[in-house]
mmCIF file of C-alpha atoms in Angstrom:
data_model
loop_
_atom_site.group_PDB
_atom_site.id
_atom_site.type_symbol
_atom_site.label_atom_id
_atom_site.label_comp_id
_atom_site.label_asym_id
_atom_site.label_seq_id
_atom_site.Cartn_x
_atom_site.Cartn_y
_atom_site.Cartn_z
ATOM 1 C CA UNK O 1 -64.284 9.766 -17.084
ATOM 2 C CA UNK O 2 -64.654 13.185 -16.428
ATOM 3 C CA UNK O 3 -61.606 15.498 -15.739
ATOM 4 C CA UNK O 4 -62.133 16.216 -12.366
ATOM 5 C CA UNK O 5 -61.991 12.026 -11.552
ATOM 6 C CA UNK O 6 -58.961 12.020 -13.593
ATOM 7 C CA UNK O 7 -57.111 14.504 -11.438
ATOM 8 C CA UNK O 8 -58.518 13.063 -8.041
ATOM 9 C CA UNK O 9 -57.084 9.479 -9.508
ATOM 10 C CA UNK O 10 -53.339 10.858 -10.494
ATOM 11 C CA UNK O 11 -53.121 12.849 -7.277
ATOM 12 C CA UNK O 12 -53.991 9.644 -5.322
ATOM 13 C CA UNK O 13 -50.781 8.224 -3.914
ATOM 14 C CA UNK O 14 -50.088 4.668 -4.699
ATOM 15 C CA UNK O 15 -49.206 2.679 -1.399
ATOM 16 C CA UNK O 16 -46.178 0.587 -1.656
ATOM 17 C CA UNK O 17 -46.396 -3.128 -0.255
ATOM 18 C CA UNK O 18 -44.769 -3.073 3.016
ATOM 19 C CA UNK O 19 -42.008 -5.315 3.280
ATOM 20 C CA UNK O 20 -42.119 -8.242 5.368
ATOM 21 C CA UNK O 21 -39.464 -8.984 7.844
ATOM 22 C CA UNK O 22 -38.050 -11.496 6.012
ATOM 23 C CA UNK O 23 -36.989 -8.686 3.726
ATOM 24 C CA UNK O 24 -36.096 -6.283 6.294
ATOM 25 C CA UNK O 25 -33.944 -8.757 7.571
ATOM 26 C CA UNK O 26 -32.197 -9.948 4.206
ATOM 27 C CA UNK O 27 -29.516 -7.274 3.814
ATOM 28 C CA UNK O 28 -28.401 -7.945 7.332
ATOM 29 C CA UNK O 29 -28.113 -11.828 6.506
ATOM 30 C CA UNK O 30 -26.030 -10.979 3.928
ATOM 31 C CA UNK O 31 -23.881 -8.613 5.846
ATOM 32 C CA UNK O 32 -23.431 -11.209 8.682
ATOM 33 C CA UNK O 33 -20.592 -13.345 7.099
ATOM 34 C CA UNK O 34 -18.576 -10.115 6.623
ATOM 35 C CA UNK O 35 -19.293 -8.528 10.075
ATOM 36 C CA UNK O 36 -18.466 -11.652 11.688
ATOM 37 C CA UNK O 37 -14.848 -11.959 9.582
ATOM 38 C CA UNK O 38 -14.160 -8.208 10.185
ATOM 39 C CA UNK O 39 -14.809 -8.423 13.704
ATOM 40 C CA UNK O 40 -12.652 -11.671 14.397
ATOM 41 C CA UNK O 41 -9.892 -11.128 11.894
ATOM 42 C CA UNK O 42 -9.592 -7.231 11.891
ATOM 43 C CA UNK O 43 -11.251 -5.698 15.298
ATOM 44 C CA UNK O 44 -10.171 -8.447 17.548
ATOM 45 C CA UNK O 45 -6.361 -8.297 16.768
ATOM 46 C CA UNK O 46 -6.576 -4.432 17.151
ATOM 47 C CA UNK O 47 -7.958 -4.769 20.491
ATOM 48 C CA UNK O 48 -6.028 -7.163 22.062
ATOM 49 C CA UNK O 49 -2.868 -5.616 20.508
ATOM 50 C CA UNK O 50 -3.808 -2.037 22.392
ATOM 51 C CA UNK O 51 -5.040 -4.246 25.638
ATOM 52 C CA UNK O 52 -1.637 -5.905 25.608
ATOM 53 C CA UNK O 53 0.316 -2.749 25.299
ATOM 54 C CA UNK O 54 -0.639 -1.707 28.668
ATOM 55 C CA UNK O 55 0.569 -4.644 30.544
ATOM 56 C CA UNK O 56 4.014 -6.122 31.343
ATOM 57 C CA UNK O 57 5.249 -9.406 32.616
ATOM 58 C CA UNK O 58 7.508 -8.735 35.636
ATOM 59 C CA UNK O 59 9.597 -11.910 36.859
ATOM 60 C CA UNK O 60 11.503 -12.045 40.189
ATOM 61 C CA UNK O 61 14.976 -13.806 40.826
ATOM 62 C CA UNK O 62 16.902 -12.710 37.773
ATOM 63 C CA UNK O 63 13.889 -13.916 35.585
ATOM 64 C CA UNK O 64 14.188 -17.686 37.036
ATOM 65 C CA UNK O 65 10.853 -16.924 38.707
ATOM 66 C CA UNK O 66 8.610 -18.985 36.986
ATOM 67 C CA UNK O 67 5.904 -17.709 34.737
ATOM 68 C CA UNK O 68 5.890 -14.031 35.789
ATOM 69 C CA UNK O 69 3.138 -11.998 36.751
ATOM 70 C CA UNK O 70 1.468 -9.890 34.514
ATOM 71 C CA UNK O 71 0.948 -6.073 36.150
ATOM 72 C CA UNK O 72 -0.520 -2.971 34.552
ATOM 73 C CA UNK O 73 2.006 -0.741 33.392
ATOM 74 C CA UNK O 74 0.188 2.042 31.941
ATOM 75 C CA UNK O 75 2.324 4.017 29.027
ATOM 76 C CA UNK O 76 5.673 2.070 30.192
ATOM 77 C CA UNK O 77 5.871 0.105 26.978
ATOM 78 C CA UNK O 78 5.016 3.191 24.720
ATOM 79 C CA UNK O 79 7.581 4.863 26.358
ATOM 80 C CA UNK O 80 10.085 2.255 26.061
ATOM 81 C CA UNK O 81 8.804 1.869 22.312
ATOM 82 C CA UNK O 82 9.649 5.632 21.920
ATOM 83 C CA UNK O 83 12.949 5.177 23.469
ATOM 84 C CA UNK O 84 14.251 2.241 21.385
ATOM 85 C CA UNK O 85 16.422 3.802 18.769
ATOM 86 C CA UNK O 86 16.322 0.889 16.272
ATOM 87 C CA UNK O 87 12.760 1.473 16.164
ATOM 88 C CA UNK O 88 12.486 5.281 15.671
ATOM 89 C CA UNK O 89 15.464 4.871 13.182
ATOM 90 C CA UNK O 90 13.474 2.378 11.329
ATOM 91 C CA UNK O 91 10.676 5.257 11.126
ATOM 92 C CA UNK O 92 13.809 7.634 9.534
ATOM 93 C CA UNK O 93 14.574 4.783 6.978
ATOM 94 C CA UNK O 94 11.223 4.392 5.757
ATOM 95 C CA UNK O 95 10.545 8.004 5.203
ATOM 96 C CA UNK O 96 13.529 8.332 2.852
ATOM 97 C CA UNK O 97 12.595 4.982 1.346
ATOM 98 C CA UNK O 98 9.044 6.179 0.727
ATOM 99 C CA UNK O 99 10.346 9.597 -0.695
ATOM 100 C CA UNK O 100 12.261 7.974 -3.232
ATOM 101 C CA UNK O 101 10.618 4.646 -3.891
ATOM 102 C CA UNK O 102 6.903 5.911 -4.196
ATOM 103 C CA UNK O 103 7.341 8.803 -6.660
ATOM 104 C CA UNK O 104 9.487 6.818 -8.711
ATOM 105 C CA UNK O 105 7.182 3.547 -8.889
ATOM 106 C CA UNK O 106 3.993 5.601 -9.307
ATOM 107 C CA UNK O 107 6.119 7.807 -12.203
ATOM 108 C CA UNK O 108 7.023 4.795 -13.870
ATOM 109 C CA UNK O 109 3.058 3.237 -13.682
ATOM 110 C CA UNK O 110 1.593 6.458 -14.939
ATOM 111 C CA UNK O 111 3.690 6.736 -17.822
ATOM 112 C CA UNK O 112 3.374 3.112 -18.826
ATOM 113 C CA UNK O 113 -0.218 3.387 -18.434
ATOM 114 C CA UNK O 114 -0.441 6.594 -20.539
ATOM 115 C CA UNK O 115 1.759 4.890 -23.248
ATOM 116 C CA UNK O 116 -0.537 1.768 -23.606
ATOM 117 C CA UNK O 117 -3.438 4.142 -23.401
ATOM 118 C CA UNK O 118 -2.409 5.420 -26.610
ATOM 119 C CA UNK O 119 -2.594 3.920 -30.357
ATOM 120 C CA UNK O 120 0.969 3.998 -30.764
ATOM 121 C CA UNK O 121 2.066 0.586 -28.913
ATOM 122 C CA UNK O 122 1.349 -2.405 -30.439
ATOM 123 C CA UNK O 123 1.184 -5.922 -28.803
ATOM 124 C CA UNK O 124 -0.585 -3.994 -25.937
ATOM 125 C CA UNK O 125 -1.652 -7.218 -24.423
ATOM 126 C CA UNK O 126 2.204 -8.670 -24.458
ATOM 127 C CA UNK O 127 3.875 -6.027 -22.806
ATOM 128 C CA UNK O 128 1.154 -4.957 -20.208
ATOM 129 C CA UNK O 129 1.753 -8.927 -18.952
ATOM 130 C CA UNK O 130 5.206 -8.596 -19.255
ATOM 131 C CA UNK O 131 4.954 -5.433 -16.787
ATOM 132 C CA UNK O 132 2.509 -6.920 -14.407
ATOM 133 C CA UNK O 133 4.467 -10.485 -14.143
ATOM 134 C CA UNK O 134 6.761 -9.264 -11.448
ATOM 135 C CA UNK O 135 3.698 -8.844 -9.446
ATOM 136 C CA UNK O 136 2.989 -12.582 -9.605
ATOM 137 C CA UNK O 137 6.600 -13.366 -7.991
ATOM 138 C CA UNK O 138 6.153 -13.598 -4.221
ATOM 139 C CA UNK O 139 7.964 -11.031 -2.391
ATOM 140 C CA UNK O 140 10.134 -13.360 -0.689
ATOM 141 C CA UNK O 141 11.356 -14.686 -4.115
ATOM 142 C CA UNK O 142 11.982 -11.604 -5.837
ATOM 143 C CA UNK O 143 13.951 -10.349 -2.990
ATOM 144 C CA UNK O 144 16.000 -13.772 -3.401
ATOM 145 C CA UNK O 145 16.696 -13.192 -7.074
ATOM 146 C CA UNK O 146 17.521 -9.548 -6.477
ATOM 147 C CA UNK O 147 19.691 -10.597 -3.381
ATOM 148 C CA UNK O 148 21.734 -12.890 -6.124
ATOM 149 C CA UNK O 149 21.957 -10.047 -8.614
ATOM 150 C CA UNK O 150 23.428 -7.787 -5.944
ATOM 151 C CA UNK O 151 26.004 -10.022 -4.808
ATOM 152 C CA UNK O 152 29.575 -9.123 -5.916
ATOM 153 C CA UNK O 153 31.628 -11.657 -7.940
ATOM 154 C CA UNK O 154 28.472 -13.604 -8.973
ATOM 155 C CA UNK O 155 26.181 -11.238 -10.398
ATOM 156 C CA UNK O 156 26.289 -10.675 -13.946
ATOM 157 C CA UNK O 157 25.474 -6.840 -13.364
ATOM 158 C CA UNK O 158 28.001 -6.036 -10.841
ATOM 159 C CA UNK O 159 30.371 -7.592 -13.250
ATOM 160 C CA UNK O 160 29.039 -5.835 -16.313
ATOM 161 C CA UNK O 161 29.310 -2.476 -14.478
ATOM 162 C CA UNK O 162 33.048 -3.295 -13.370
ATOM 163 C CA UNK O 163 33.786 -3.924 -16.886
ATOM 164 C CA UNK O 164 32.852 -0.482 -18.320
ATOM 165 C CA UNK O 165 34.821 1.070 -15.109
ATOM 166 C CA UNK O 166 31.627 1.346 -12.365
ATOM 167 C CA UNK O 167 32.597 -0.398 -9.269
ATOM 168 C CA UNK O 168 29.714 -0.489 -7.308
ATOM 169 C CA UNK O 169 28.383 -2.077 -4.248
ATOM 170 C CA UNK O 170 24.646 -2.789 -4.129
ATOM 171 C CA UNK O 171 24.578 -3.889 -0.430
ATOM 172 C CA UNK O 172 27.023 -1.359 0.919
ATOM 173 C CA UNK O 173 25.517 0.358 4.038
ATOM 174 C CA UNK O 174 24.848 3.449 1.959
ATOM 175 C CA UNK O 175 22.970 1.703 -0.809
ATOM 176 C CA UNK O 176 21.313 -1.330 0.480
ATOM 177 C CA UNK O 177 18.043 1.062 1.407
ATOM 178 C CA UNK O 178 17.491 1.923 -2.692
ATOM 179 C CA UNK O 179 18.692 -1.793 -3.394
ATOM 180 C CA UNK O 180 15.598 -2.437 -1.581
ATOM 181 C CA UNK O 181 13.826 0.156 -3.112
ATOM 182 C CA UNK O 182 14.476 -1.085 -6.514
ATOM 183 C CA UNK O 183 13.085 -4.518 -5.467
ATOM 184 C CA UNK O 184 9.465 -2.756 -4.535
ATOM 185 C CA UNK O 185 9.783 -0.728 -7.657
ATOM 186 C CA UNK O 186 10.397 -4.030 -9.831
ATOM 187 C CA UNK O 187 7.499 -5.921 -7.858
ATOM 188 C CA UNK O 188 4.581 -3.274 -7.721
ATOM 189 C CA UNK O 189 5.010 -1.319 -10.684
ATOM 190 C CA UNK O 190 3.066 -3.410 -12.894
ATOM 191 C CA UNK O 191 -0.117 -3.652 -10.613
ATOM 192 C CA UNK O 192 -0.227 0.151 -10.372
ATOM 193 C CA UNK O 193 0.057 0.383 -14.088
ATOM 194 C CA UNK O 194 -3.098 -1.855 -14.230
ATOM 195 C CA UNK O 195 -5.133 0.161 -11.992
ATOM 196 C CA UNK O 196 -4.275 3.494 -13.802
ATOM 197 C CA UNK O 197 -4.850 2.042 -17.216
ATOM 198 C CA UNK O 198 -8.273 0.452 -16.083
ATOM 199 C CA UNK O 199 -9.150 4.219 -15.143
ATOM 200 C CA UNK O 200 -7.951 5.493 -18.433
ATOM 201 C CA UNK O 201 -10.595 3.055 -20.166
ATOM 202 C CA UNK O 202 -13.233 4.365 -18.397
ATOM 203 C CA UNK O 203 -12.434 8.163 -19.583
ATOM 204 C CA UNK O 204 -15.292 8.878 -22.270
ATOM 205 C CA UNK O 205 -13.667 8.745 -25.828
ATOM 206 C CA UNK O 206 -15.497 11.733 -27.044
ATOM 207 C CA UNK O 207 -13.459 13.994 -24.747
ATOM 208 C CA UNK O 208 -10.010 12.974 -26.615
ATOM 209 C CA UNK O 209 -11.895 13.261 -29.851
ATOM 210 C CA UNK O 210 -12.617 16.971 -28.857
ATOM 211 C CA UNK O 211 -9.009 17.571 -27.877
ATOM 212 C CA UNK O 212 -7.549 16.393 -31.143
ATOM 213 C CA UNK O 213 -10.290 18.516 -33.055
ATOM 214 C CA UNK O 214 -8.678 21.447 -30.914
ATOM 215 C CA UNK O 215 -5.204 20.646 -32.186
ATOM 216 C CA UNK O 216 -3.919 19.245 -28.957
ATOM 217 C CA UNK O 217 -1.207 16.902 -29.132
ATOM 218 C CA UNK O 218 -0.955 13.522 -27.196
ATOM 219 C CA UNK O 219 1.192 14.921 -24.609
ATOM 220 C CA UNK O 220 -1.106 18.284 -23.959
ATOM 221 C CA UNK O 221 -3.938 15.501 -23.870
ATOM 222 C CA UNK O 222 -2.312 13.574 -21.316
ATOM 223 C CA UNK O 223 -1.194 16.309 -19.003
ATOM 224 C CA UNK O 224 -4.565 18.173 -19.258
ATOM 225 C CA UNK O 225 -7.257 15.514 -19.885
ATOM 226 C CA UNK O 226 -6.107 12.027 -18.836
ATOM 227 C CA UNK O 227 -3.977 12.587 -15.575
ATOM 228 C CA UNK O 228 -6.592 14.968 -14.067
ATOM 229 C CA UNK O 229 -9.425 12.622 -14.825
ATOM 230 C CA UNK O 230 -7.498 9.457 -13.267
ATOM 231 C CA UNK O 231 -6.711 11.537 -10.055
ATOM 232 C CA UNK O 232 -8.884 9.532 -7.758
ATOM 233 C CA UNK O 233 -7.262 6.278 -8.749
ATOM 234 C CA UNK O 234 -3.943 8.099 -8.525
ATOM 235 C CA UNK O 235 -4.631 9.054 -4.958
ATOM 236 C CA UNK O 236 -5.607 5.481 -4.295
ATOM 237 C CA UNK O 237 -2.466 3.911 -5.485
ATOM 238 C CA UNK O 238 -0.484 6.539 -3.554
ATOM 239 C CA UNK O 239 -2.549 6.074 -0.521
ATOM 240 C CA UNK O 240 -1.645 2.055 -0.947
ATOM 241 C CA UNK O 241 1.919 2.474 -1.543
ATOM 242 C CA UNK O 242 2.485 4.803 1.649
ATOM 243 C CA UNK O 243 1.183 1.998 3.376
ATOM 244 C CA UNK O 244 2.920 -0.739 1.929
ATOM 245 C CA UNK O 245 6.135 1.365 2.469
ATOM 246 C CA UNK O 246 5.426 1.432 5.986
ATOM 247 C CA UNK O 247 4.554 -2.353 6.308
ATOM 248 C CA UNK O 248 8.057 -3.245 4.326
ATOM 249 C CA UNK O 249 9.150 -6.669 6.027
ATOM 250 C CA UNK O 250 9.781 -9.523 3.436
ATOM 251 C CA UNK O 251 12.214 -7.864 1.351
ATOM 252 C CA UNK O 252 14.691 -6.616 4.170
ATOM 253 C CA UNK O 253 14.074 -9.703 6.283
ATOM 254 C CA UNK O 254 15.053 -12.051 3.085
ATOM 255 C CA UNK O 255 18.125 -9.990 2.000
ATOM 256 C CA UNK O 256 19.820 -10.067 5.576
ATOM 257 C CA UNK O 257 20.788 -13.536 4.350
ATOM 258 C CA UNK O 258 23.236 -11.864 2.302
ATOM 259 C CA UNK O 259 24.518 -8.975 3.616
ATOM 260 C CA UNK O 260 25.178 -7.798 7.245
ATOM 261 C CA UNK O 261 24.298 -4.016 6.607
ATOM 262 C CA UNK O 262 20.644 -4.926 7.164
ATOM 263 C CA UNK O 263 20.206 -4.874 10.974
ATOM 264 C CA UNK O 264 17.387 -6.731 12.922
ATOM 265 C CA UNK O 265 15.280 -3.653 13.596
ATOM 266 C CA UNK O 266 15.866 -2.184 10.028
ATOM 267 C CA UNK O 267 12.407 -1.608 9.694
ATOM 268 C CA UNK O 268 9.702 -0.677 12.206
ATOM 269 C CA UNK O 269 7.941 -4.157 11.271
ATOM 270 C CA UNK O 270 11.156 -6.033 11.570
ATOM 271 C CA UNK O 271 11.641 -4.096 15.444
ATOM 272 C CA UNK O 272 8.444 -5.462 16.225
ATOM 273 C CA UNK O 273 9.429 -9.013 15.103
ATOM 274 C CA UNK O 274 12.707 -8.669 16.846
ATOM 275 C CA UNK O 275 10.885 -7.430 20.289
ATOM 276 C CA UNK O 276 7.852 -10.087 20.259
ATOM 277 C CA UNK O 277 9.417 -13.440 18.741
ATOM 278 C CA UNK O 278 13.113 -12.877 19.408
ATOM 279 C CA UNK O 279 13.083 -11.143 22.331
ATOM 280 C CA UNK O 280 9.912 -12.639 23.875
ATOM 281 C CA UNK O 281 8.517 -9.305 24.926
ATOM 282 C CA UNK O 282 4.670 -9.397 23.315
ATOM 283 C CA UNK O 283 3.564 -6.329 25.098
ATOM 284 C CA UNK O 284 6.426 -4.117 24.125
ATOM 285 C CA UNK O 285 5.549 -5.591 20.370
ATOM 286 C CA UNK O 286 2.245 -4.486 20.867
ATOM 287 C CA UNK O 287 2.728 -1.359 21.811
ATOM 288 C CA UNK O 288 5.139 -0.758 18.790
ATOM 289 C CA UNK O 289 2.536 -2.078 16.466
ATOM 290 C CA UNK O 290 -0.135 0.329 17.593
ATOM 291 C CA UNK O 291 2.273 3.171 17.372
ATOM 292 C CA UNK O 292 2.882 1.788 13.499
ATOM 293 C CA UNK O 293 -0.822 1.774 13.299
ATOM 294 C CA UNK O 294 -0.886 5.084 14.399
ATOM 295 C CA UNK O 295 1.503 6.346 12.032
ATOM 296 C CA UNK O 296 -0.168 4.789 9.066
ATOM 297 C CA UNK O 297 -3.602 5.975 10.165
ATOM 298 C CA UNK O 298 -2.217 9.977 10.320
ATOM 299 C CA UNK O 299 -0.490 9.626 6.910
ATOM 300 C CA UNK O 300 -3.755 8.074 5.390
ATOM 301 C CA UNK O 301 -5.939 10.801 6.464
ATOM 302 C CA UNK O 302 -3.311 13.635 5.646
ATOM 303 C CA UNK O 303 -3.441 11.962 2.021
ATOM 304 C CA UNK O 304 -7.013 11.970 1.999
ATOM 305 C CA UNK O 305 -7.433 15.159 3.360
ATOM 306 C CA UNK O 306 -4.924 16.686 0.676
ATOM 307 C CA UNK O 307 -6.613 15.051 -2.112
ATOM 308 C CA UNK O 308 -10.203 15.910 -1.032
ATOM 309 C CA UNK O 309 -8.796 19.635 -0.804
ATOM 310 C CA UNK O 310 -7.558 19.235 -4.400
ATOM 311 C CA UNK O 311 -10.469 17.815 -5.797
ATOM 312 C CA UNK O 312 -12.642 20.598 -4.098
ATOM 313 C CA UNK O 313 -10.514 23.217 -5.494
ATOM 314 C CA UNK O 314 -10.549 21.678 -8.881
ATOM 315 C CA UNK O 315 -14.470 21.774 -8.854
#
């Protein structure tokens, strides 16, 4: 074969076989079950809630006029939701709860993950399982356990503190919010520790070896290498913690049985439950749910925006 012929052969593009109709449809067939479930169980409830929030059921004759008439109410339900003192106060409680609970929980999870990533800790699987176990306990059961531990006269913790001269009431109006935060910290620190520890395992070990050769201590390596390398996972756990904070429901709802200092509208989700189920006003509850969803959406955008800006600055 001559040189010119060989060059022509190399330049001749190879034609790829065209995918048949079955191959082109295959990705959509695999996605179809997810799209159907997403549309039915995620999008449909959201659309229904938004639609319901613009209507009201009006009854005549002091409410004894039968089924009532469903009429278009515009933004009246949103005005009623934002005028509801309990619903608005619930956001304030959640803000204070999140400001304390999220940093404490993520700080503990990060410290534990960094400790388990070092060679100083022995029996790592045992201690990791011990930290993770509270996450396997349902939130209602966890609230019942801690509700018992918070009660005066029956709690060994309260009696132990009283024996050393510290008389504290974990269910008093000023403390009960932080008692709820303690239940959340106890429950979800382990799962966040597992996420951060898994992220640490993906960091190339050669970087740590180079840091040790340069004389960096374990603390310096953690602050300058490990934490920046797992910042995306740390941001993800932070975002999930904020969403979980705004969705707080099971713990305060369960602990209402042991204290009267938790009202029926203590959190936004409890206010929605009270308006919808106990008050029978589905339209008002839908408006409250839409407001809560918008707040979570905005907070998520803020966290993602700050994270992207920080990552861009680091680059």
